[in-house]
Amino acid sequence: MKTIDELLHEGVEGKRVFVRADLNVPLDGTTITDDGRIRAVVPTIKALADAGARVVVASHLGRPKGAPDPAFSLAPAAARLGELLGAEVAFATDTVGDSARAAVAGLANGEVAVVENLRFNAGETSKDDAERGAFADQLAALADLYVGDGFGAVHRKHASVFDLPARLPHAAGHLIATEVGVLKKLTEDVRRPYVVVLGGAKVSDKLGVIDHLLEKADRILIGGGMAYTFLKAQGHEVGISLLQEDQIPAVLEYLKRAEARGVEFVLPVDVLVSPDFPDLKTKAPANPTTVAADAIPADQEGLDIGPETRKLYASKLADAATVFWNGPMGVFEHPDYAEGTKAVAQALVDSPAFTVVGGGDSAAAVRTLGFDENAFGHISTGGGASLEYLEGKKLPGLVALED
Ligand SMILES: Nc1ncnc2c1ncn2[C@@H]1O[C@H](COP(=O)(O)OP(=O)(O)O)[C@@H](O)[C@H]1O
Ligand SMILES: O=C(OP(=O)(O)O)[C@H](O)COP(=O)(O)O
């Protein structure tokens, strides 16, 4: 894989360089609540700009449905990038249209432009190779060179991640190099006990990784939205909690295999429930009730792990030598459901283990809940990406950067 250093050595002055970043940051309206993913790609953008490149930055944000949707505009991220660079950053209101072409044409050497959300275009995420390819052709017309640095999206076979680098000379940016360097260590020699904590809301995406983790981890702790499919599989009522009903047979098989292999599988013993999802904007008190994990009322939703589970999970992390954590334990964006995530973060901080936290929201949670990022071994910008990397899967965005 060619590195950005090699590219810089060859010279990028006056060249239009397309940087595929992951600027998928959490937003409260148009306010960025955690800019970690933007900060993470600044070294690559700055190195290119300092070397005289005309830098075109692109990313997805959220999951819009292949058409423009103002709620998912990259404008706030572009503005923040300008602040971090201490330079004017042009913003195109489309991705490959007139505005994007004009913004790129207007760049002088050393200047940066951000184009609008890649996922406003159906071709970006299409499963049809030709449709994705046609969009990649339009993106390729904006640039001379490609730098892949959106680590959080390298597991997606999307036009800007997979098809575009096949059309332009390409290299990996600094962030991808750092992320792969650290995660590689977790695939080679892992100090034991190796404890994995899984939570979050992208349940269907991430349940499958357990299949692989059963071969690697000594202990697996389950929280967040992921817990309820397990509780349901064990025959418990989960009310209106997040549930991946079609995965119940797979989950039962995981539990059986864990037992056979001596992998300790730990599920919540109590949870915080409410009939309503909390208001994340006003943060109005949610007044949740604590119930045993096998006694969730039929009309209520599990939104955080409970106090007994917090203690249990802290104890299960205390003797770890290596910890990988993806996915918040609850809806941490609301203070009434943040204690579970705080307890796991605190247990990692207190532990002498090598700790890796992965995922856009997990990383944001750690920082917005007031933890010092230096207290963790590594904070990865990718959740799904890091899990699939650990699984040993060939990631489209990394394969595409190979020579
Ligand atoms: N019990 C739950 N029910 C619904 N959503 C949850 C629950 N627990 C956590 N979440 C949500 O999960 C989201 C993060 O999930 P995910 O995207 O999978 O993590 P990451 O970005 O770290 O990979 C957060 O927005 C959080 O509010
Ligand atoms: O937030 C992301 O992934 P993550 O939540 O697994 O860390 C990436 O930006 C990928 O987004 P996607 O899961 O909508 O493809």
CSV table of C-alpha atoms and ligand atoms in Angstrom, one decimal:
chain,number,residue,atom,x,y,z
A,1,MET,CA,0.0,0.0,0.0
A,2,LYS,CA,1.5,3.3,-1.0
A,3,THR,CA,1.6,5.8,1.8
A,4,ILE,CA,0.9,9.5,1.7
A,5,ASP,CA,4.6,10.1,2.5
A,6,GLU,CA,5.6,8.4,-0.8
A,7,LEU,CA,3.0,10.5,-2.6
A,8,LEU,CA,4.3,13.7,-1.0
A,9,HIS,CA,7.8,12.7,-1.9
A,10,GLU,CA,6.8,12.3,-5.6
A,11,GLY,CA,5.3,15.8,-5.4
A,12,VAL,CA,1.7,17.0,-5.3
A,13,GLU,CA,2.1,20.7,-6.0
A,14,GLY,CA,-0.7,21.9,-8.2
A,15,LYS,CA,-2.4,18.5,-8.2
A,16,ARG,CA,-6.0,18.1,-7.3
A,17,VAL,CA,-6.0,15.5,-4.5
A,18,PHE,CA,-9.3,13.8,-3.5
A,19,VAL,CA,-9.3,12.9,0.2
A,20,ARG,CA,-12.0,10.4,1.2
A,21,ALA,CA,-12.4,11.3,4.9
A,22,ASP,CA,-14.9,10.1,7.5
A,23,LEU,CA,-16.5,13.3,8.8
A,24,ASN,CA,-19.5,11.5,10.1
A,25,VAL,CA,-19.7,13.5,13.3
A,26,PRO,CA,-22.5,13.6,15.8
A,27,LEU,CA,-24.7,16.7,15.4
A,28,ASP,CA,-27.2,18.4,17.6
A,29,GLY,CA,-29.0,20.4,14.8
A,30,THR,CA,-26.1,22.0,13.1
A,31,THR,CA,-23.8,21.9,16.2
A,32,ILE,CA,-21.1,19.3,16.2
A,33,THR,CA,-21.1,17.6,19.6
A,34,ASP,CA,-17.7,15.9,19.1
A,35,ASP,CA,-15.2,16.8,16.4
A,36,GLY,CA,-12.8,13.9,16.9
A,37,ARG,CA,-13.3,12.5,13.4
A,38,ILE,CA,-12.5,15.9,11.9
A,39,ARG,CA,-9.4,16.4,14.0
A,40,ALA,CA,-8.2,12.9,13.1
A,41,VAL,CA,-7.9,13.7,9.3
A,42,VAL,CA,-6.4,17.1,9.7
A,43,PRO,CA,-2.7,15.8,9.6
A,44,THR,CA,-3.4,14.3,6.1
A,45,ILE,CA,-5.2,17.4,4.8
A,46,LYS,CA,-2.6,19.8,6.2
A,47,ALA,CA,0.3,17.8,4.8
A,48,LEU,CA,-1.2,17.8,1.3
A,49,ALA,CA,-2.1,21.5,1.5
A,50,ASP,CA,1.3,22.5,2.9
A,51,ALA,CA,2.9,20.6,-0.1
A,52,GLY,CA,0.8,22.8,-2.5
A,53,ALA,CA,-1.9,20.3,-3.4
A,54,ARG,CA,-5.5,21.5,-4.2
A,55,VAL,CA,-7.3,19.4,-1.7
A,56,VAL,CA,-10.9,18.1,-2.3
A,57,VAL,CA,-12.3,16.6,0.8
A,58,ALA,CA,-15.3,14.3,0.6
A,59,SER,CA,-17.3,12.2,3.2
A,60,HIS,CA,-20.6,10.8,4.0
A,61,LEU,CA,-22.6,12.0,7.1
A,62,GLY,CA,-25.4,9.8,8.6
A,63,ARG,CA,-27.6,7.6,6.4
A,64,PRO,CA,-29.5,9.9,4.0
A,65,LYS,CA,-31.5,8.0,1.4
A,66,GLY,CA,-29.5,8.8,-1.8
A,67,ALA,CA,-30.9,12.3,-2.2
A,68,PRO,CA,-30.1,15.7,-0.7
A,69,ASP,CA,-31.4,16.1,2.9
A,70,PRO,CA,-30.4,19.3,4.7
A,71,ALA,CA,-30.4,17.5,8.1
A,72,PHE,CA,-27.3,15.6,6.9
A,73,SER,CA,-25.4,18.5,5.3
A,74,LEU,CA,-21.6,18.5,5.7
A,75,ALA,CA,-21.6,22.3,6.0
A,76,PRO,CA,-21.0,22.3,9.8
A,77,ALA,CA,-18.1,19.8,9.3
A,78,ALA,CA,-16.6,22.0,6.6
A,79,ALA,CA,-16.8,25.0,8.8
A,80,ARG,CA,-15.1,23.2,11.7
A,81,LEU,CA,-12.4,21.8,9.4
A,82,GLY,CA,-11.6,25.4,8.4
A,83,GLU,CA,-11.3,26.4,12.0
A,84,LEU,CA,-9.0,23.5,12.7
A,85,LEU,CA,-6.8,24.2,9.7
A,86,GLY,CA,-6.8,28.0,10.4
A,87,ALA,CA,-7.7,28.6,6.8
A,88,GLU,CA,-10.6,29.3,4.5
A,89,VAL,CA,-12.3,26.1,3.3
A,90,ALA,CA,-14.6,26.3,0.3
A,91,PHE,CA,-17.9,24.4,0.5
A,92,ALA,CA,-19.7,23.0,-2.5
A,93,THR,CA,-23.5,22.6,-2.1
A,94,ASP,CA,-23.4,19.4,-4.2
A,95,THR,CA,-21.0,16.5,-4.6
A,96,VAL,CA,-20.3,16.3,-8.3
A,97,GLY,CA,-22.4,19.0,-9.8
A,98,ASP,CA,-21.8,22.6,-10.9
A,99,SER,CA,-21.1,23.8,-7.3
A,100,ALA,CA,-18.4,21.0,-6.8
A,101,ARG,CA,-16.8,21.6,-10.2
A,102,ALA,CA,-16.7,25.4,-9.5
A,103,ALA,CA,-15.3,24.9,-6.0
A,104,VAL,CA,-12.5,22.7,-7.3
A,105,ALA,CA,-11.7,24.9,-10.3
A,106,GLY,CA,-11.4,27.8,-7.9
A,107,LEU,CA,-8.8,26.2,-5.7
A,108,ALA,CA,-5.3,27.7,-5.7
A,109,ASN,CA,-2.3,25.6,-4.7
A,110,GLY,CA,-2.5,24.8,-0.9
A,111,GLU,CA,-6.3,25.4,-0.7
A,112,VAL,CA,-9.0,23.1,0.5
A,113,ALA,CA,-12.6,22.5,-0.6
A,114,VAL,CA,-15.2,20.2,1.0
A,115,VAL,CA,-18.0,18.8,-1.3
A,116,GLU,CA,-21.4,17.9,0.0
A,117,ASN,CA,-22.4,14.6,1.5
A,118,LEU,CA,-21.5,11.7,-0.8
A,119,ARG,CA,-24.7,9.8,0.3
A,120,PHE,CA,-26.9,12.5,-1.3
A,121,ASN,CA,-26.1,10.5,-4.5
A,122,ALA,CA,-27.7,7.1,-4.9
A,123,GLY,CA,-24.6,5.8,-6.7
A,124,GLU,CA,-22.4,6.1,-3.6
A,125,THR,CA,-24.0,3.2,-1.7
A,126,SER,CA,-25.5,1.3,-4.7
A,127,LYS,CA,-25.2,-2.5,-4.7
A,128,ASP,CA,-25.1,-2.3,-8.5
A,129,ASP,CA,-21.5,-2.1,-9.8
A,130,ALA,CA,-22.4,-0.1,-12.8
A,131,GLU,CA,-24.3,2.5,-10.9
A,132,ARG,CA,-21.5,2.9,-8.3
A,133,GLY,CA,-19.0,3.0,-11.1
A,134,ALA,CA,-20.8,5.8,-12.9
A,135,PHE,CA,-20.8,7.9,-9.7
A,136,ALA,CA,-17.1,7.0,-9.2
A,137,ASP,CA,-16.4,8.3,-12.7
A,138,GLN,CA,-18.0,11.7,-11.8
A,139,LEU,CA,-16.0,11.9,-8.6
A,140,ALA,CA,-12.8,11.0,-10.5
A,141,ALA,CA,-13.3,13.9,-12.8
A,142,LEU,CA,-12.8,16.2,-9.8
A,143,ALA,CA,-9.2,15.0,-9.1
A,144,ASP,CA,-5.8,13.8,-10.2
A,145,LEU,CA,-4.9,11.7,-7.2
A,146,TYR,CA,-6.8,9.9,-4.4
A,147,VAL,CA,-5.9,9.6,-0.7
A,148,GLY,CA,-8.0,7.2,1.3
A,149,ASP,CA,-8.2,8.3,5.0
A,150,GLY,CA,-11.8,7.6,6.0
A,151,PHE,CA,-11.0,4.7,8.3
A,152,GLY,CA,-14.5,4.6,9.8
A,153,ALA,CA,-15.9,3.7,6.3
A,154,VAL,CA,-13.3,1.3,4.9
A,155,HIS,CA,-15.6,-1.6,5.5
A,156,ARG,CA,-18.2,-0.1,3.1
A,157,LYS,CA,-18.1,-1.2,-0.6
A,158,HIS,CA,-19.1,2.3,-1.6
A,159,ALA,CA,-18.2,4.3,-4.7
A,160,SER,CA,-15.9,6.8,-3.0
A,161,VAL,CA,-14.3,4.1,-0.9
A,162,PHE,CA,-13.9,1.2,-3.3
A,163,ASP,CA,-14.5,2.2,-6.9
A,164,LEU,CA,-12.9,5.6,-7.0
A,165,PRO,CA,-9.3,4.6,-6.0
A,166,ALA,CA,-9.4,2.1,-9.0
A,167,ARG,CA,-9.7,5.1,-11.2
A,168,LEU,CA,-7.0,7.4,-9.8
A,169,PRO,CA,-3.4,6.9,-8.6
A,170,HIS,CA,-3.9,6.4,-4.9
A,171,ALA,CA,-2.3,6.2,-1.4
A,172,ALA,CA,-3.4,5.7,2.2
A,173,GLY,CA,-3.5,8.7,4.5
A,174,HIS,CA,-1.9,9.1,8.0
A,175,LEU,CA,-5.1,8.1,9.9
A,176,ILE,CA,-5.6,4.8,8.0
A,177,ALA,CA,-1.9,4.0,8.6
A,178,THR,CA,-2.2,4.7,12.4
A,179,GLU,CA,-5.4,2.8,12.8
A,180,VAL,CA,-4.2,-0.2,10.9
A,181,GLY,CA,-0.9,-0.2,12.8
A,182,VAL,CA,-2.7,-0.3,16.2
A,183,LEU,CA,-5.4,-2.8,15.3
A,184,LYS,CA,-2.9,-5.1,13.7
A,185,LYS,CA,-1.4,-5.6,17.2
A,186,LEU,CA,-4.8,-6.9,18.4
A,187,THR,CA,-4.8,-9.6,15.6
A,188,GLU,CA,-1.2,-10.7,16.3
A,189,ASP,CA,-0.3,-11.1,19.9
A,190,VAL,CA,-3.1,-10.4,22.3
A,191,ARG,CA,-2.3,-10.3,26.0
A,192,ARG,CA,-4.9,-12.2,28.0
A,193,PRO,CA,-7.5,-12.1,29.5
A,194,TYR,CA,-8.8,-10.4,26.3
A,195,VAL,CA,-12.2,-8.9,27.1
A,196,VAL,CA,-14.5,-7.5,24.4
A,197,VAL,CA,-17.4,-5.1,25.2
A,198,LEU,CA,-20.1,-4.7,22.5
A,199,GLY,CA,-23.1,-2.4,22.5
A,200,GLY,CA,-24.5,0.4,20.5
A,201,ALA,CA,-27.4,0.6,18.0
A,202,LYS,CA,-26.1,-0.9,14.7
A,203,VAL,CA,-27.1,-4.3,15.9
A,204,SER,CA,-27.7,-6.0,12.6
A,205,ASP,CA,-24.3,-4.8,11.4
A,206,LYS,CA,-22.3,-6.0,14.4
A,207,LEU,CA,-23.9,-9.2,15.8
A,208,GLY,CA,-22.1,-11.3,13.2
A,209,VAL,CA,-18.7,-10.3,14.6
A,210,ILE,CA,-19.4,-12.4,17.6
A,211,ASP,CA,-19.0,-15.5,15.5
A,212,HIS,CA,-15.3,-14.6,15.1
A,213,LEU,CA,-14.8,-13.2,18.6
A,214,LEU,CA,-15.8,-16.5,20.1
A,215,GLU,CA,-12.5,-17.8,18.6
A,216,LYS,CA,-10.4,-14.9,20.0
A,217,ALA,CA,-11.8,-13.4,23.2
A,218,ASP,CA,-11.8,-14.8,26.7
A,219,ARG,CA,-14.9,-12.8,27.8
A,220,ILE,CA,-17.6,-10.9,25.9
A,221,LEU,CA,-19.8,-8.3,27.7
A,222,ILE,CA,-22.9,-7.3,25.9
A,223,GLY,CA,-24.8,-4.0,26.5
A,224,GLY,CA,-26.6,-1.2,24.5
A,225,GLY,CA,-29.2,-2.1,22.0
A,226,MET,CA,-27.4,-5.4,21.3
A,227,ALA,CA,-28.4,-6.9,24.6
A,228,TYR,CA,-32.1,-7.3,23.9
A,229,THR,CA,-31.7,-9.8,21.1
A,230,PHE,CA,-29.8,-12.0,23.6
A,231,LEU,CA,-32.4,-11.5,26.3
A,232,LYS,CA,-35.2,-12.3,23.9
A,233,ALA,CA,-33.3,-15.4,22.7
A,234,GLN,CA,-33.2,-16.6,26.4
A,235,GLY,CA,-37.0,-16.3,26.5
A,236,HIS,CA,-37.3,-13.0,28.2
A,237,GLU,CA,-39.8,-10.2,27.4
A,238,VAL,CA,-37.9,-7.2,25.9
A,239,GLY,CA,-40.9,-4.9,25.4
A,240,ILE,CA,-40.2,-2.3,22.7
A,241,SER,CA,-36.4,-2.4,23.0
A,242,LEU,CA,-34.2,-2.7,19.9
A,243,LEU,CA,-34.5,-6.2,18.6
A,244,GLN,CA,-33.0,-8.2,15.7
A,245,GLU,CA,-35.6,-11.0,15.7
A,246,ASP,CA,-34.1,-12.7,12.6
A,247,GLN,CA,-30.8,-13.1,14.5
A,248,ILE,CA,-32.3,-15.1,17.4
A,249,PRO,CA,-31.2,-18.5,16.1
A,250,ALA,CA,-27.7,-17.2,15.5
A,251,VAL,CA,-27.5,-15.7,19.0
A,252,LEU,CA,-28.6,-19.0,20.6
A,253,GLU,CA,-25.8,-20.7,18.6
A,254,TYR,CA,-23.3,-18.1,19.9
A,255,LEU,CA,-24.4,-18.7,23.5
A,256,LYS,CA,-24.0,-22.5,23.1
A,257,ARG,CA,-20.6,-22.2,21.4
A,258,ALA,CA,-19.4,-19.8,24.0
A,259,GLU,CA,-20.2,-22.4,26.7
A,260,ALA,CA,-18.5,-25.2,24.8
A,261,ARG,CA,-15.4,-23.1,24.2
A,262,GLY,CA,-15.2,-21.7,27.7
A,263,VAL,CA,-15.7,-18.1,26.6
A,264,GLU,CA,-17.5,-16.2,29.3
A,265,PHE,CA,-20.5,-14.5,27.9
A,266,VAL,CA,-21.9,-11.7,30.1
A,267,LEU,CA,-25.4,-10.2,29.7
A,268,PRO,CA,-27.1,-7.4,31.7
A,269,VAL,CA,-28.8,-8.4,34.9
A,270,ASP,CA,-30.7,-5.2,35.2
A,271,VAL,CA,-31.7,-2.4,32.8
A,272,LEU,CA,-33.2,1.1,32.8
A,273,VAL,CA,-36.5,1.2,31.0
A,274,SER,CA,-39.0,3.8,29.9
A,275,PRO,CA,-42.2,3.8,27.7
A,276,ASP,CA,-40.6,6.7,25.7
A,277,PHE,CA,-37.3,7.3,23.9
A,278,PRO,CA,-35.8,10.4,25.7
A,279,ASP,CA,-35.8,13.9,24.1
A,280,LEU,CA,-32.1,14.3,23.1
A,281,LYS,CA,-32.7,18.0,22.2
A,282,THR,CA,-34.2,19.3,25.4
A,283,LYS,CA,-32.7,16.6,27.6
A,284,ALA,CA,-35.9,16.8,29.7
A,285,PRO,CA,-35.8,14.4,32.6
A,286,ALA,CA,-36.7,10.9,31.4
A,287,ASN,CA,-37.4,9.3,34.8
A,288,PRO,CA,-36.5,5.8,33.9
A,289,THR,CA,-37.3,2.7,36.0
A,290,THR,CA,-34.7,0.1,36.9
A,291,VAL,CA,-35.9,-3.5,36.3
A,292,ALA,CA,-34.4,-6.9,36.3
A,293,ALA,CA,-33.3,-7.9,32.8
A,294,ASP,CA,-35.8,-10.7,32.9
A,295,ALA,CA,-38.7,-8.4,33.9
A,296,ILE,CA,-38.9,-5.7,31.2
A,297,PRO,CA,-42.5,-4.5,30.9
A,298,ALA,CA,-44.1,-5.3,27.5
A,299,ASP,CA,-44.7,-1.6,26.8
A,300,GLN,CA,-41.3,-0.3,27.7
A,301,GLU,CA,-37.9,0.1,26.1
A,302,GLY,CA,-34.5,-0.8,27.6
A,303,LEU,CA,-32.2,2.3,27.2
A,304,ASP,CA,-29.2,1.6,29.5
A,305,ILE,CA,-27.7,-1.1,31.6
A,306,GLY,CA,-28.7,-0.9,35.3
A,307,PRO,CA,-26.6,-0.3,38.4
A,308,GLU,CA,-26.0,-4.0,39.2
A,309,THR,CA,-24.8,-4.5,35.6
A,310,ARG,CA,-22.5,-1.5,35.9
A,311,LYS,CA,-20.8,-3.1,38.9
A,312,LEU,CA,-20.8,-6.5,37.3
A,313,TYR,CA,-19.2,-5.2,34.1
A,314,ALA,CA,-16.6,-3.2,36.0
A,315,SER,CA,-15.6,-6.4,37.9
A,316,LYS,CA,-15.4,-8.3,34.6
A,317,LEU,CA,-13.0,-5.7,33.2
A,318,ALA,CA,-10.8,-5.4,36.3
A,319,ASP,CA,-8.5,-8.3,35.5
A,320,ALA,CA,-8.3,-7.8,31.7
A,321,ALA,CA,-4.9,-7.4,30.0
A,322,THR,CA,-6.5,-6.3,26.7
A,323,VAL,CA,-9.9,-4.7,26.1
A,324,PHE,CA,-11.7,-3.8,22.9
A,325,TRP,CA,-14.9,-1.8,23.3
A,326,ASN,CA,-17.4,-0.8,20.6
A,327,GLY,CA,-20.8,0.6,21.2
A,328,PRO,CA,-22.2,2.7,24.1
A,329,MET,CA,-24.0,0.8,26.9
A,330,GLY,CA,-27.1,3.0,26.6
A,331,VAL,CA,-28.4,6.2,25.0
A,332,PHE,CA,-25.5,8.1,26.6
A,333,GLU,CA,-26.6,11.3,24.7
A,334,HIS,CA,-29.2,11.8,27.5
A,335,PRO,CA,-27.8,12.2,31.0
A,336,ASP,CA,-30.4,9.7,32.5
A,337,TYR,CA,-29.0,7.0,30.3
A,338,ALA,CA,-25.3,7.8,30.4
A,339,GLU,CA,-24.2,5.9,33.6
A,340,GLY,CA,-23.7,2.5,32.0
A,341,THR,CA,-21.4,4.0,29.3
A,342,LYS,CA,-19.6,6.0,32.0
A,343,ALA,CA,-19.1,2.9,34.2
A,344,VAL,CA,-17.5,1.0,31.3
A,345,ALA,CA,-15.3,4.0,30.3
A,346,GLN,CA,-14.2,4.4,34.0
A,347,ALA,CA,-13.4,0.7,34.2
A,348,LEU,CA,-11.1,1.0,31.2
A,349,VAL,CA,-9.4,4.1,32.6
A,350,ASP,CA,-8.8,2.3,35.9
A,351,SER,CA,-7.4,-0.8,34.2
A,352,PRO,CA,-3.8,-1.4,33.4
A,353,ALA,CA,-4.9,-3.2,30.3
A,354,PHE,CA,-4.2,-2.2,26.7
A,355,THR,CA,-7.5,-0.6,25.9
A,356,VAL,CA,-9.0,0.2,22.5
A,357,VAL,CA,-12.2,2.1,22.1
A,358,GLY,CA,-13.7,2.0,18.5
A,359,GLY,CA,-16.6,3.7,16.9
A,360,GLY,CA,-17.9,7.2,16.1
A,361,ASP,CA,-20.3,7.3,18.9
A,362,SER,CA,-18.2,5.3,21.4
A,363,ALA,CA,-15.3,7.7,20.9
A,364,ALA,CA,-17.6,10.7,21.1
A,365,ALA,CA,-19.2,9.2,24.3
A,366,VAL,CA,-15.8,8.9,26.0
A,367,ARG,CA,-14.9,12.5,25.2
A,368,THR,CA,-18.2,14.2,25.8
A,369,LEU,CA,-18.7,12.3,29.1
A,370,GLY,CA,-15.5,14.0,30.2
A,371,PHE,CA,-12.8,11.3,30.0
A,372,ASP,CA,-9.3,12.1,29.0
A,373,GLU,CA,-8.6,10.5,25.7
A,374,ASN,CA,-5.0,9.9,26.7
A,375,ALA,CA,-6.2,7.5,29.4
A,376,PHE,CA,-7.1,4.9,26.7
A,377,GLY,CA,-4.6,2.9,24.7
A,378,HIS,CA,-6.2,3.9,21.4
A,379,ILE,CA,-9.4,5.6,20.4
A,380,SER,CA,-10.3,4.4,16.9
A,381,THR,CA,-12.5,6.5,14.6
A,382,GLY,CA,-14.1,3.3,13.3
A,383,GLY,CA,-16.5,0.9,15.1
A,384,GLY,CA,-17.8,-1.4,12.3
A,385,ALA,CA,-14.5,-0.9,10.5
A,386,SER,CA,-12.3,-1.9,13.4
A,387,LEU,CA,-14.6,-4.9,14.3
A,388,GLU,CA,-14.4,-6.2,10.7
A,389,TYR,CA,-10.6,-5.6,10.6
A,390,LEU,CA,-10.2,-7.6,13.8
A,391,GLU,CA,-12.4,-10.3,12.2
A,392,GLY,CA,-9.7,-10.6,9.5
A,393,LYS,CA,-12.1,-9.6,6.8
A,394,LYS,CA,-10.8,-8.0,3.6
A,395,LEU,CA,-12.0,-4.4,3.9
A,396,PRO,CA,-13.0,-2.9,0.5
A,397,GLY,CA,-11.4,0.5,1.4
A,398,LEU,CA,-8.1,-1.1,2.3
A,399,VAL,CA,-8.1,-3.6,-0.6
A,400,ALA,CA,-8.7,-0.7,-3.0
A,401,LEU,CA,-5.6,1.1,-1.7
A,402,GLU,CA,-3.3,-1.9,-2.3
A,403,ASP,CA,-1.1,-1.5,-5.4
B,1,LIG,N1,-30.5,0.4,24.5
B,1,LIG,C1,-30.4,1.2,23.4
B,1,LIG,N2,-31.4,1.5,22.6
B,1,LIG,C2,-31.3,2.3,21.6
B,1,LIG,N3,-30.2,2.9,21.2
B,1,LIG,C3,-29.1,2.7,22.0
B,1,LIG,C4,-29.1,1.8,23.1
B,1,LIG,N4,-27.9,1.8,23.6
B,1,LIG,C5,-27.1,2.6,22.9
B,1,LIG,N5,-27.8,3.2,21.9
B,1,LIG,C6,-27.3,4.1,20.9
B,1,LIG,O1,-26.3,3.5,20.1
B,1,LIG,C7,-25.7,4.6,19.4
B,1,LIG,C8,-24.3,4.2,19.0
B,1,LIG,O2,-24.3,3.0,18.3
B,1,LIG,P1,-23.2,2.6,17.2
B,1,LIG,O3,-23.3,3.5,16.0
B,1,LIG,O4,-23.4,1.1,16.9
B,1,LIG,O5,-21.8,2.8,17.9
B,1,LIG,P2,-20.4,3.3,17.4
B,1,LIG,O6,-20.7,4.6,16.5
B,1,LIG,O7,-19.6,3.6,18.5
B,1,LIG,O8,-19.9,2.2,16.5
B,1,LIG,C9,-25.8,5.8,20.3
B,1,LIG,O9,-26.4,6.9,19.5
B,1,LIG,C10,-26.7,5.4,21.4
B,1,LIG,O10,-27.7,6.3,21.8
B,2,LIG,O1,-20.1,5.9,12.0
B,2,LIG,C1,-19.6,5.0,11.3
B,2,LIG,O2,-19.4,3.7,11.7
B,2,LIG,P1,-19.4,3.3,13.3
B,2,LIG,O3,-20.7,3.8,13.9
B,2,LIG,O4,-19.4,1.8,13.2
B,2,LIG,O5,-18.2,3.8,14.0
B,2,LIG,C2,-19.0,5.3,9.9
B,2,LIG,O6,-19.0,6.7,9.6
B,2,LIG,C3,-19.7,4.4,8.9
B,2,LIG,O7,-21.0,4.8,8.8
B,2,LIG,P2,-22.1,3.8,8.3
B,2,LIG,O8,-22.2,2.7,9.4
B,2,LIG,O9,-23.4,4.6,8.2
B,2,LIG,O10,-21.6,3.2,7.0
